[in-house]
Short mmCIF file of C-alpha atoms in Angstrom, two decimals:
data_model
loop_
_atom_site.label_atom_id
_atom_site.label_comp_id
_atom_site.label_asym_id
_atom_site.label_seq_id
_atom_site.Cartn_x
_atom_site.Cartn_y
_atom_site.Cartn_z
CA MET A 1 21.73 -13.54 10.48
CA HIS A 2 22.05 -10.81 13.14
CA THR A 3 19.58 -12.72 15.37
CA ASN A 4 21.24 -16.06 14.70
CA TYR A 5 22.96 -17.85 17.58
CA TYR A 6 26.43 -17.51 16.11
CA PHE A 7 26.16 -13.73 15.78
CA LEU A 8 24.64 -13.41 19.26
CA ARG A 9 27.59 -15.49 20.45
CA GLN A 10 29.92 -12.79 19.06
CA LEU A 11 27.75 -9.90 20.27
CA ALA A 12 27.25 -11.02 23.89
CA PRO A 13 30.85 -10.66 25.16
CA VAL A 14 31.23 -7.33 23.35
CA LEU A 15 28.09 -6.04 25.11
CA THR A 16 29.38 -7.39 28.43
CA ARG A 17 32.56 -5.35 28.09
CA GLN A 18 30.71 -2.29 26.82
CA LEU A 19 28.03 -2.28 29.54
CA ALA A 20 30.25 -2.87 32.57
CA GLY A 21 29.01 -0.46 35.25
CA TYR A 22 25.90 0.58 33.26
CA ARG A 23 22.48 0.70 34.91
CA VAL A 24 19.05 0.64 33.27
CA ALA A 25 17.73 4.21 33.29
CA THR A 26 14.59 3.79 31.20
CA CYS A 27 12.52 1.05 29.62
CA PHE A 28 9.59 1.89 27.38
CA SER A 29 7.75 1.24 24.14
CA GLN A 30 6.45 3.84 21.69
CA GLU A 31 5.61 1.63 18.73
CA LYS A 32 3.92 -1.72 18.39
CA ASP A 33 6.28 -4.63 19.12
CA GLU A 34 9.09 -2.26 20.16
CA LEU A 35 11.12 -2.45 23.38
CA VAL A 36 13.63 0.32 24.13
CA LEU A 37 16.23 0.17 26.91
CA GLY A 38 18.29 3.18 27.92
CA LEU A 39 21.36 2.46 30.12
CA MET A 40 23.55 5.03 31.88
CA ASN A 41 27.03 5.02 33.40
CA GLY A 42 27.68 8.46 34.82
CA GLY A 43 27.30 10.76 31.83
CA ALA A 44 27.62 7.97 29.26
CA GLU A 45 24.53 6.43 27.73
CA PHE A 46 23.83 3.28 25.72
CA TRP A 47 20.62 2.48 23.84
CA LEU A 48 19.13 -0.84 22.84
CA LYS A 49 16.06 -0.99 20.62
CA VAL A 50 14.54 -4.39 19.90
CA THR A 51 11.67 -5.05 17.49
CA LEU A 52 9.80 -8.16 18.63
CA ALA A 53 7.41 -8.62 15.70
CA ALA A 54 6.10 -11.87 14.24
CA ALA A 55 7.21 -10.67 10.80
CA GLY A 56 10.81 -10.55 12.02
CA CYS A 57 13.04 -9.41 14.86
CA LEU A 58 15.53 -6.57 14.74
CA ILE A 59 18.23 -5.51 17.21
CA ALA A 60 19.33 -1.90 16.91
CA LEU A 61 22.00 -0.14 18.96
CA PRO A 62 21.50 3.55 18.09
CA GLU A 63 24.13 5.95 19.36
CA SER A 64 21.36 8.27 20.58
CA PHE A 65 17.62 8.05 20.97
CA HIS A 66 14.92 10.70 21.40
CA ARG A 67 11.83 9.47 23.16
CA ALA A 68 8.51 10.70 21.80
CA ARG A 69 6.37 12.84 24.07
CA GLN A 70 3.22 11.02 23.04
CA ASN A 71 2.27 7.37 22.49
CA SER A 72 5.09 6.25 24.76
CA VAL A 73 4.50 3.70 27.53
CA ASP A 74 6.85 2.87 30.41
CA LEU A 75 7.53 -0.84 30.90
CA LEU A 76 9.08 -3.13 33.52
CA PRO A 77 9.50 -0.56 36.33
CA GLU A 78 11.39 -3.11 38.47
CA LEU A 79 14.10 -3.22 35.77
CA LEU A 80 15.06 0.40 36.38
CA GLY A 81 18.30 0.85 38.32
CA GLN A 82 19.48 -2.69 37.64
CA GLU A 83 23.26 -2.89 36.98
CA VAL A 84 24.43 -5.13 34.15
CA GLU A 85 26.68 -8.00 35.20
CA VAL A 86 26.93 -10.04 32.01
CA VAL A 87 25.26 -10.45 28.63
CA ALA A 88 25.04 -14.05 27.38
CA ALA A 89 23.79 -15.91 24.32
CA TRP A 90 21.93 -19.09 25.12
CA PRO A 91 23.67 -22.13 23.57
CA GLN A 92 22.38 -22.98 20.10
CA ASP A 93 19.41 -20.65 20.55
CA ARG A 94 18.24 -17.21 19.42
CA VAL A 95 18.06 -15.76 22.91
CA LEU A 96 20.19 -12.90 24.24
CA GLU A 97 20.04 -12.63 28.03
CA PHE A 98 20.98 -9.66 30.22
CA ARG A 99 21.93 -10.74 33.73
CA PHE A 100 22.07 -8.12 36.46
CA LYS A 101 24.03 -8.08 39.69
CA SER A 102 20.84 -8.25 41.76
CA GLY A 103 19.92 -11.60 40.22
CA ALA A 104 17.35 -10.14 37.83
CA THR A 105 17.38 -11.32 34.19
CA LEU A 106 15.95 -10.05 30.92
CA ALA A 107 15.87 -12.62 28.13
CA LEU A 108 15.26 -11.39 24.58
CA LYS A 109 13.73 -14.28 22.68
CA LEU A 110 14.46 -13.47 19.04
CA TYR A 111 12.41 -16.13 17.30
CA SER A 112 11.08 -14.94 13.95
CA THR A 113 7.40 -15.81 14.51
CA ARG A 114 7.05 -15.84 18.31
CA PRO A 115 9.52 -13.26 19.71
CA ASN A 116 9.26 -12.02 23.27
CA ALA A 117 11.04 -10.39 26.19
CA VAL A 118 11.03 -12.32 29.48
CA PHE A 119 11.87 -10.48 32.72
CA ARG A 120 12.46 -12.07 36.13
CA LEU A 121 13.31 -9.94 39.16
CA GLN A 122 14.69 -13.04 40.87
CA PRO A 123 15.09 -16.66 39.67
CA ASP A 124 12.02 -17.71 41.66
CA ALA A 125 10.01 -14.51 41.07
CA PRO A 126 6.93 -14.34 38.80
CA VAL A 127 7.72 -13.81 35.14
CA GLN A 128 6.79 -10.61 33.29
CA LEU A 129 6.27 -11.03 29.54
CA PHE A 130 6.41 -8.35 26.84
CA HIS A 131 3.97 -10.35 24.66
CA GLN A 132 1.67 -11.79 27.30
CA ARG A 133 -0.13 -14.02 24.78
CA TYR A 134 2.94 -16.28 24.63
CA VAL A 135 2.31 -17.72 28.09
CA ALA A 136 4.61 -20.70 27.46
CA ASP A 137 7.59 -18.31 27.54
CA ALA A 138 7.23 -18.14 31.32
CA ASP A 139 9.05 -21.49 31.32
CA LEU A 140 11.71 -20.44 28.82
CA ASP A 141 15.01 -22.06 29.73
CA PRO A 142 18.44 -22.44 28.07
CA VAL A 143 18.35 -26.10 27.08
CA GLY A 144 21.64 -25.89 25.20
CA PHE A 145 23.27 -28.06 22.59
CA LYS A 146 22.93 -31.72 23.45
CA ALA A 147 26.15 -33.66 23.64
CA GLY A 148 26.44 -36.52 21.20
CA ALA A 149 24.20 -34.89 18.62
CA GLU A 150 26.53 -36.00 15.84
CA ASP A 151 26.19 -39.59 16.96
CA ASN A 152 22.40 -39.36 17.10
CA LEU A 153 22.09 -37.95 13.57
CA PRO A 154 24.89 -39.61 11.58
CA THR A 155 23.18 -39.26 8.17
CA ASN A 156 22.25 -35.57 8.33
CA PRO A 157 25.03 -33.24 9.49
CA LEU A 158 22.87 -30.12 9.04
CA LYS A 159 20.30 -31.33 11.56
CA ALA A 160 23.07 -31.88 14.08
CA TYR A 161 23.58 -28.10 14.09
CA PRO A 162 20.07 -26.57 13.92
CA SER A 163 21.37 -23.01 14.38
CA LEU A 164 23.39 -22.87 11.17
CA GLY A 165 20.71 -20.99 9.22
CA ASP A 166 20.22 -20.44 5.50
CA LEU A 167 23.41 -18.39 4.97
CA ALA A 168 25.60 -21.16 6.34
CA THR A 169 23.73 -23.71 4.23
CA ALA A 170 24.26 -21.60 1.10
CA TYR A 171 27.93 -21.20 2.00
CA LEU A 172 28.27 -24.98 2.36
CA ARG A 173 26.78 -25.50 -1.09
CA THR A 174 29.38 -23.18 -2.61
CA ARG A 175 31.99 -25.54 -1.17
CA GLY A 176 30.50 -28.64 -2.81
CA TYR A 177 28.39 -29.89 0.09
CA ASP A 178 25.46 -31.46 -1.80
CA PRO A 179 27.32 -34.03 -3.97
CA ALA A 180 29.94 -34.81 -1.31
CA PRO A 181 29.99 -38.19 0.51
CA LEU A 182 28.76 -38.26 4.10
CA GLU A 183 32.20 -38.16 5.69
CA THR A 184 33.15 -35.09 3.62
CA LYS A 185 29.83 -33.44 4.51
CA TRP A 186 30.61 -33.83 8.21
CA GLU A 187 34.03 -32.34 7.68
CA LEU A 188 32.62 -29.36 5.75
CA VAL A 189 30.02 -28.72 8.44
CA ARG A 190 32.65 -28.81 11.20
CA GLN A 191 34.81 -26.35 9.25
CA VAL A 192 31.88 -23.94 8.77
CA VAL A 193 30.94 -24.18 12.45
CA GLN A 194 34.53 -23.28 13.36
CA GLU A 195 34.39 -20.31 10.99
CA LEU A 196 31.14 -19.20 12.61
CA GLU A 197 32.55 -19.52 16.11
CA GLU A 198 35.79 -17.73 15.18
CA PRO A 199 34.93 -15.46 12.24
CA THR A 200 37.68 -13.51 10.52
CA ALA A 201 35.29 -10.69 9.57
CA LEU A 202 31.65 -9.60 9.55
CA TYR A 203 29.93 -8.99 6.24
CA ILE A 204 26.96 -6.98 5.04
CA VAL A 205 25.77 -8.97 2.05
CA ARG A 206 22.97 -9.07 -0.48
CA PHE A 207 21.55 -12.59 -0.52
CA GLU A 208 18.47 -13.64 -2.51
CA GLY A 209 17.37 -10.03 -2.82
CA ARG A 210 17.69 -9.27 0.91
CA THR A 211 20.26 -7.30 2.88
CA ARG A 212 21.81 -9.52 5.54
CA LEU A 213 24.50 -9.38 8.22
CA SER A 214 26.68 -12.47 7.85
CA LEU A 215 29.66 -14.12 9.52
CA LEU A 216 30.47 -15.88 6.24
CA PRO A 217 31.43 -14.46 2.81
CA VAL A 218 28.29 -15.58 0.98
CA GLY A 219 26.13 -13.83 -1.62
CA GLU A 220 27.08 -10.38 -2.89
CA ILE A 221 29.42 -8.83 -0.33
CA GLU A 222 28.75 -5.10 0.04
CA LEU A 223 30.82 -4.30 3.13
CA THR A 224 33.47 -6.10 5.18
CA LEU A 225 33.75 -5.16 8.87
CA PRO A 226 36.05 -6.17 11.77
CA ALA A 227 35.06 -9.42 13.44
CA ASP A 228 35.54 -7.98 16.94
CA ASP A 229 33.22 -4.98 16.43
CA SER A 230 29.74 -6.49 16.58
CA ILE A 231 28.25 -3.25 17.92
CA GLY A 232 29.73 -1.23 15.06
CA ALA A 233 28.49 -3.83 12.57
CA LEU A 234 24.94 -3.54 13.90
CA ARG A 235 25.12 0.25 13.73
CA ARG A 236 26.13 0.03 10.08
CA PHE A 237 23.72 -2.76 9.19
CA VAL A 238 20.42 -1.71 10.79
CA PRO A 239 20.08 1.79 9.23
CA LEU A 240 20.98 0.32 5.83
CA LEU A 241 18.43 -2.46 6.27
CA LEU A 242 15.65 -0.08 7.38
CA ASN A 243 16.44 2.31 4.54
CA ARG A 244 16.18 -0.49 2.00
CA ARG A 245 13.03 -1.91 3.54
CA ALA A 246 11.41 1.53 3.31
CA TYR A 247 12.62 1.93 -0.25
CA GLU A 248 11.34 -1.48 -1.34
CA ALA A 249 7.96 -1.03 0.37
CA GLU A 250 7.44 2.44 -1.11
CA LEU A 251 8.69 1.29 -4.50
CA ARG A 252 6.14 -1.55 -4.53
CA GLN A 253 3.40 0.89 -3.56
CA VAL A 254 4.22 3.39 -6.31
CA ARG A 255 4.70 0.69 -8.94
CA ALA A 256 1.35 -0.89 -8.04
CA LEU A 257 -0.35 2.54 -8.20
CA LEU A 258 1.08 3.31 -11.65
CA GLU A 259 0.25 -0.16 -12.96
CA LYS A 260 -3.30 0.26 -11.68
CA ARG A 261 -3.60 3.67 -13.34
CA ALA A 262 -2.32 2.32 -16.64
CA ASP A 263 -4.62 -0.70 -16.47
CA GLU A 264 -7.70 1.37 -15.59
CA ALA A 265 -6.92 3.94 -18.30
CA VAL A 266 -6.45 1.22 -20.95
CA THR A 267 -9.70 -0.46 -19.89
CA ALA A 268 -11.64 2.83 -19.97
CA ALA A 269 -10.20 3.68 -23.41
CA GLN A 270 -11.20 0.24 -24.72
CA HIS A 271 -14.73 0.71 -23.39
CA ALA A 272 -14.97 4.11 -25.07
CA ARG A 273 -13.61 2.74 -28.38
CA ARG A 274 -16.07 -0.17 -28.35
CA ARG A 275 -19.00 2.15 -27.67
CA LEU A 276 -17.78 4.54 -30.36
CA HIS A 277 -17.47 1.70 -32.86
CA ALA A 278 -21.00 0.54 -32.05
CA LEU A 279 -22.40 4.03 -32.59
CA GLU A 280 -20.53 4.51 -35.86
CA ASN A 281 -21.55 1.14 -37.27
CA THR A 282 -25.26 1.05 -36.45
CA VAL A 283 -28.18 2.90 -37.99
CA GLY A 284 -28.33 6.32 -36.40
CA TYR A 285 -31.34 8.16 -35.01
CA ARG A 286 -31.03 10.80 -37.75
CA GLN A 287 -31.36 8.26 -40.56
CA THR A 288 -34.47 6.79 -38.97
CA ALA A 289 -35.99 10.25 -38.51
CA ASP A 290 -35.20 11.14 -42.14
CA LEU A 291 -36.94 7.96 -43.33
CA ILE A 292 -40.04 8.74 -41.25
CA MET A 293 -40.24 12.28 -42.59
CA ALA A 294 -39.69 11.06 -46.19
CA HIS A 295 -42.58 8.56 -45.89
CA LEU A 296 -45.10 10.55 -43.87
CA SER A 297 -47.78 10.02 -46.50
CA GLN A 298 -47.44 6.26 -46.16
CA ILE A 299 -47.85 6.16 -42.39
CA PRO A 300 -51.46 5.77 -41.22
CA ALA A 301 -52.55 7.43 -37.98
CA GLY A 302 -51.97 5.29 -34.87
CA ALA A 303 -49.64 2.87 -36.67
CA ALA A 304 -47.32 0.81 -34.45
CA GLN A 305 -44.87 0.18 -37.30
CA VAL A 306 -44.27 0.94 -40.94
CA GLU A 307 -42.19 -0.65 -43.69
CA VAL A 308 -40.31 1.85 -45.84
CA VAL A 309 -37.64 1.86 -48.55
CA ASP A 310 -34.30 2.66 -46.90
CA PHE A 311 -32.43 4.86 -49.35
CA TYR A 312 -29.41 4.83 -46.96
CA GLN A 313 -29.07 1.07 -47.45
CA ASP A 314 -29.39 0.54 -51.23
CA ASN A 315 -33.19 0.91 -51.15
CA GLN A 316 -33.61 -2.18 -49.00
CA PRO A 317 -36.94 -2.51 -47.17
CA ARG A 318 -36.83 -1.59 -43.50
CA LEU A 319 -39.36 -1.97 -40.70
CA ILE A 320 -39.57 1.03 -38.35
CA LYS A 321 -41.37 0.79 -35.01
CA LEU A 322 -43.62 3.70 -34.03
CA LYS A 323 -45.58 4.82 -31.02
CA PRO A 324 -49.32 4.65 -31.76
CA THR A 325 -49.98 7.37 -29.17
CA GLU A 326 -47.89 10.06 -30.93
CA THR A 327 -47.69 11.44 -34.43
CA PRO A 328 -44.89 10.38 -36.80
CA GLN A 329 -43.69 13.98 -36.81
CA ARG A 330 -43.36 13.89 -33.02
CA THR A 331 -41.47 10.59 -33.22
CA ALA A 332 -39.11 12.07 -35.82
CA GLN A 333 -38.59 15.15 -33.64
CA ASN A 334 -37.59 12.99 -30.68
CA LEU A 335 -35.23 11.01 -32.90
CA TYR A 336 -33.57 14.20 -34.17
CA ARG A 337 -33.03 15.27 -30.55
CA LYS A 338 -31.50 11.90 -29.76
CA ALA A 339 -29.34 12.14 -32.86
CA LYS A 340 -27.99 15.47 -31.66
CA ASN A 341 -27.15 13.92 -28.30
CA GLN A 342 -25.65 10.91 -30.08
CA GLN A 343 -23.40 13.16 -32.13
CA ARG A 344 -22.21 14.87 -28.97
CA GLU A 345 -21.72 11.48 -27.34
CA THR A 346 -19.61 10.35 -30.29
CA GLN A 347 -17.41 13.41 -29.97
CA GLU A 348 -17.17 12.93 -26.22
CA LEU A 349 -16.29 9.25 -26.58
CA GLY A 350 -13.54 10.00 -29.08
CA ALA A 351 -12.04 12.67 -26.83
CA ARG A 352 -12.34 10.40 -23.79
CA ALA A 353 -10.64 7.49 -25.53
CA GLU A 354 -7.73 9.71 -26.60
CA ARG A 355 -7.45 11.22 -23.12
CA ARG A 356 -7.46 7.85 -21.38
CA GLU A 357 -4.94 6.45 -23.85
CA THR A 358 -2.72 9.43 -23.08
CA GLU A 359 -3.10 8.73 -19.35
CA ALA A 360 -2.14 5.09 -19.87
CA LEU A 361 0.91 6.12 -21.90
CA HIS A 362 1.90 8.63 -19.21
CA ALA A 363 1.64 5.98 -16.47
CA LEU A 364 3.74 3.56 -18.53
CA GLU A 365 6.35 6.29 -19.11
CA GLN A 366 6.47 6.92 -15.34
CA LEU A 367 7.00 3.19 -14.78
CA GLU A 368 9.97 3.34 -17.15
CA GLU A 369 11.36 6.38 -15.30
CA LEU A 370 10.87 4.52 -12.02
CA ALA A 371 12.85 1.54 -13.30
CA ALA A 372 15.68 3.87 -14.37
CA LEU A 373 16.11 5.44 -10.90
CA PRO A 374 19.22 4.42 -8.90
CA PRO A 375 18.27 1.10 -7.24
CA GLY A 376 18.06 1.16 -3.45
CA GLU A 377 18.49 4.95 -3.18
CA LEU A 378 15.63 6.22 -1.01
CA ARG A 379 16.27 9.99 -1.27
CA PRO A 380 16.23 10.34 -5.10
CA PHE A 381 13.25 7.98 -5.23
CA ARG A 382 11.27 10.12 -2.79
CA GLN A 383 12.22 13.30 -4.67
CA TRP A 384 10.99 11.74 -7.91
CA ARG A 385 7.79 10.54 -6.24
CA LYS A 386 7.06 13.99 -4.82
CA GLN A 387 7.81 15.63 -8.18
CA HIS A 388 5.18 13.42 -9.83
CA ALA A 389 2.57 13.89 -7.06
CA LEU A 390 2.85 10.24 -6.00
CA ASP A 391 3.62 10.98 -2.36
CA PRO A 392 1.59 8.67 -0.07
CA ALA A 393 1.05 11.59 2.30
CA THR A 394 -1.49 12.90 -0.21
CA LEU A 395 -3.62 9.77 0.02
CA ALA A 396 -6.96 10.29 1.71
CA LYS A 397 -8.15 8.58 4.86
CA PRO A 398 -9.68 5.13 4.44
CA SER A 399 -13.24 5.12 3.23
CA GLN A 400 -14.41 3.32 6.37
CA GLU A 401 -13.89 6.54 8.33
CA LEU A 402 -16.46 8.45 6.25
CA PRO A 403 -20.24 7.81 6.01
CA PHE A 404 -20.26 8.27 2.21
CA LYS A 405 -19.27 6.35 -0.88
CA VAL A 406 -15.56 7.14 -1.31
CA PHE A 407 -13.48 6.84 -4.47
CA GLU A 408 -9.80 7.63 -5.09
CA ASP A 409 -8.64 9.03 -8.40
CA SER A 410 -5.12 10.32 -9.15
CA GLY A 411 -4.61 11.33 -5.53
CA PHE A 412 -7.99 13.09 -5.27
CA THR A 413 -10.81 11.89 -3.00
CA ILE A 414 -14.36 11.84 -4.39
CA LEU A 415 -17.24 11.62 -1.89
CA VAL A 416 -20.76 10.59 -2.94
CA GLY A 417 -23.87 11.05 -0.77
CA ARG A 418 -26.03 8.00 -0.10
CA ASN A 419 -29.47 9.62 0.38
CA ALA A 420 -31.09 13.03 0.94
CA GLN A 421 -30.06 13.33 4.59
CA ASN A 422 -26.59 12.04 3.79
CA ASN A 423 -26.33 14.62 0.98
CA ASP A 424 -26.97 17.38 3.51
CA LEU A 425 -24.33 15.93 5.81
CA LEU A 426 -21.80 15.82 2.97
CA THR A 427 -22.47 19.30 1.62
CA GLN A 428 -23.13 21.16 4.86
CA ARG A 429 -20.72 19.44 7.27
CA TYR A 430 -17.91 17.68 5.41
CA ALA A 431 -17.32 19.74 2.27
CA HIS A 432 -14.81 22.59 2.41
CA LYS A 433 -15.74 25.85 0.72
CA ASP A 434 -13.11 25.29 -2.01
CA ASP A 435 -14.05 21.67 -2.67
CA LEU A 436 -15.71 21.03 -6.04
CA TRP A 437 -19.42 20.18 -5.75
CA LEU A 438 -21.33 18.24 -8.46
CA HIS A 439 -24.92 17.17 -9.07
CA ALA A 440 -26.95 15.81 -11.98
CA LYS A 441 -28.78 18.81 -13.43
CA ASP A 442 -32.54 19.23 -12.81
CA VAL A 443 -33.12 15.76 -11.32
CA THR A 444 -32.82 14.15 -7.90
CA GLY A 445 -29.55 12.42 -7.16
CA SER A 446 -26.47 12.20 -4.96
CA HIS A 447 -24.34 15.18 -4.06
CA VAL A 448 -20.74 14.58 -5.16
CA VAL A 449 -17.71 16.37 -3.73
CA ILE A 450 -14.12 16.37 -5.01
CA ARG A 451 -11.89 17.28 -2.10
CA GLN A 452 -9.38 19.99 -2.86
CA ARG A 453 -5.62 19.53 -2.78
CA PRO A 454 -3.86 22.82 -1.98
CA GLY A 455 -2.26 24.35 -5.04
CA GLN A 456 -3.49 21.59 -7.37
CA PRO A 457 -6.51 22.20 -9.62
CA VAL A 458 -8.77 19.24 -10.29
CA PRO A 459 -7.59 17.57 -13.54
CA ALA A 460 -10.15 17.23 -16.33
CA PRO A 461 -10.17 13.38 -16.19
CA VAL A 462 -10.92 13.47 -12.44
CA LEU A 463 -13.70 16.02 -12.97
CA GLU A 464 -15.18 13.88 -15.74
CA ARG A 465 -15.21 10.72 -13.67
CA ALA A 466 -16.76 12.54 -10.70
CA ALA A 467 -19.44 13.90 -13.05
CA GLN A 468 -20.09 10.36 -14.30
CA LEU A 469 -20.64 9.31 -10.69
CA ALA A 470 -23.07 12.22 -10.15
CA ALA A 471 -24.99 11.12 -13.25
CA TRP A 472 -24.87 7.44 -12.29
CA TYR A 473 -26.25 8.07 -8.79
CA SER A 474 -29.22 10.09 -10.08
CA ARG A 475 -32.54 9.69 -11.88
CA ARG A 476 -30.65 10.04 -15.17
CA GLN A 477 -28.69 6.82 -14.63
CA ASN A 478 -30.16 5.17 -17.75
CA ASP A 479 -29.88 8.19 -20.06
CA THR A 480 -27.43 8.20 -22.93
CA LEU A 481 -26.02 11.56 -21.81
CA CYS A 482 -26.53 13.55 -18.64
CA PRO A 483 -25.74 17.21 -17.94
CA VAL A 484 -23.96 17.62 -14.59
CA THR A 485 -23.68 20.88 -12.66
CA TYR A 486 -20.37 21.63 -10.96
CA THR A 487 -19.15 24.59 -8.91
CA PRO A 488 -17.03 25.32 -5.82
CA LYS A 489 -18.96 24.37 -2.72
CA LYS A 490 -18.96 28.00 -1.52
CA PHE A 491 -21.54 28.73 -4.23
CA VAL A 492 -23.93 26.09 -2.87
CA ARG A 493 -26.34 27.09 -0.11
CA LYS A 494 -29.33 25.54 1.57
CA PRO A 495 -32.39 27.83 1.81
CA LYS A 496 -34.26 28.02 5.06
CA GLY A 497 -37.04 25.43 5.20
CA ALA A 498 -35.70 23.43 2.22
CA GLN A 499 -36.29 19.69 2.08
CA PRO A 500 -33.39 17.31 2.86
CA GLY A 501 -30.90 17.34 0.02
CA GLN A 502 -32.32 20.49 -1.60
CA VAL A 503 -29.88 23.33 -2.29
CA LEU A 504 -29.50 26.46 -4.42
CA VAL A 505 -26.51 26.71 -6.75
CA GLU A 506 -24.87 29.91 -7.98
CA ARG A 507 -22.25 30.37 -10.75
CA GLU A 508 -22.64 26.83 -11.99
CA LYS A 509 -20.96 25.21 -14.98
CA VAL A 510 -22.33 22.19 -16.84
CA LEU A 511 -20.49 19.12 -18.10
CA LEU A 512 -22.16 16.55 -20.38
CA VAL A 513 -21.17 12.96 -19.57
CA THR A 514 -22.32 9.38 -19.97
CA PRO A 515 -23.71 8.05 -16.66
CA ALA A 516 -21.35 5.40 -15.31
CA ASN A 517 -19.32 4.30 -12.33
CA PRO A 518 -15.83 4.39 -13.88
CA PHE A 519 -14.35 2.76 -10.77
CA GLU A 520 -16.23 -0.49 -11.28
CA ARG A 521 -14.53 -3.01 -13.59
CA GLU A 522 -16.37 -5.11 -16.12
#
């Protein structure tokens, strides 16, 4: 309500008294949609900061202001040196106008979706607009409250006073407005208008989950302030509002991140459990190989299939497919090798499911801790966020800025090369010597880099998922398991005359993973 007409009506005369003899010393902008005025009277200074954003306007009167050395643009040079004569609120409008002794005016149009600042050096001079796209504001004029409005709208008292706003409407409802007869409604509206025009106090309230500055005791009252100190009320209200906005925005961000982590971990654990169940409840490679070796004498050379007695399944007959171009012994040997890999895959899947379930539980526990923090307190929230490595400052730059595939995992950035030349660019130009470098072993594929975070080793789950990416973006994409080489980038070098993407690796370690893109959802 601090940009509502009735508050501006209280603020304007207070500013007029405060700014008597003050001249505009500086006018600039250093953030989008921000207009800053600095006024001086001898050694005294007064600052006005107005946010003219479509998402909402904000008037701030900071006691001091430090202008940034960079990204700061001077505005309205003809406004400098102008001495304030009066500050006025346009009747029944959300416009605060500064009138100067020279005849110049600066109107702050505080509409929620189309705010603007309109400067005229003289009444007949060309208009200068802060938001030049709102060209219609060149004709902005104080129309005022039309006389006889009550007579023109006898059945709807609220429409007779369009500047009442939602707080006044809520206040009226607490006084029995809705069920009251029309005559009583008019009387209630007139009483509220009188209270707005002559408030007994100013209130900082919590209304429908938002912090508001009100002239009426509505909602949850958090602070009661003197009615004649509009400047002091703004100086109490704006920092509180900005603090809570920051808290709520950061809280939403952290909660969404933790919910995403929990959801992804649960999904990955379910995938691993389903795959594990399928492996444990189907005929394994080892059983098939055993049956082939037990029935070698029954298998003719070049056979494409053979029916045998399956002693693993109550001596039921079973048809086994063979490769006519290889011996049964060779087929059995390949199956034993696959069985060994399948056993390792089973172990890996079990460990992965447990690890991801632990991650999901940890994220859910953090969500519970988050809910238990003092509500609205920004400092303890940020301390908790930093303690749990959830600080947004650790987030990497957007993927559009990099010419690689980019994935985010637990605060770490994973970069994946797109082709041989792109691999060279990633490894030779973008990777730091302490970044972790990965590649599918002994086959062509993408280079993968996990960017380092100072003082934080790469967690095992992040390493595993990066290795899965290296396997997925390689010739081993369709294998059951893939060995992946990993090492600090400083142990990766490109020999002279090597083909694009070719490197030599020293001091490597190998991780066995299932090829997959764990960042793609089913």
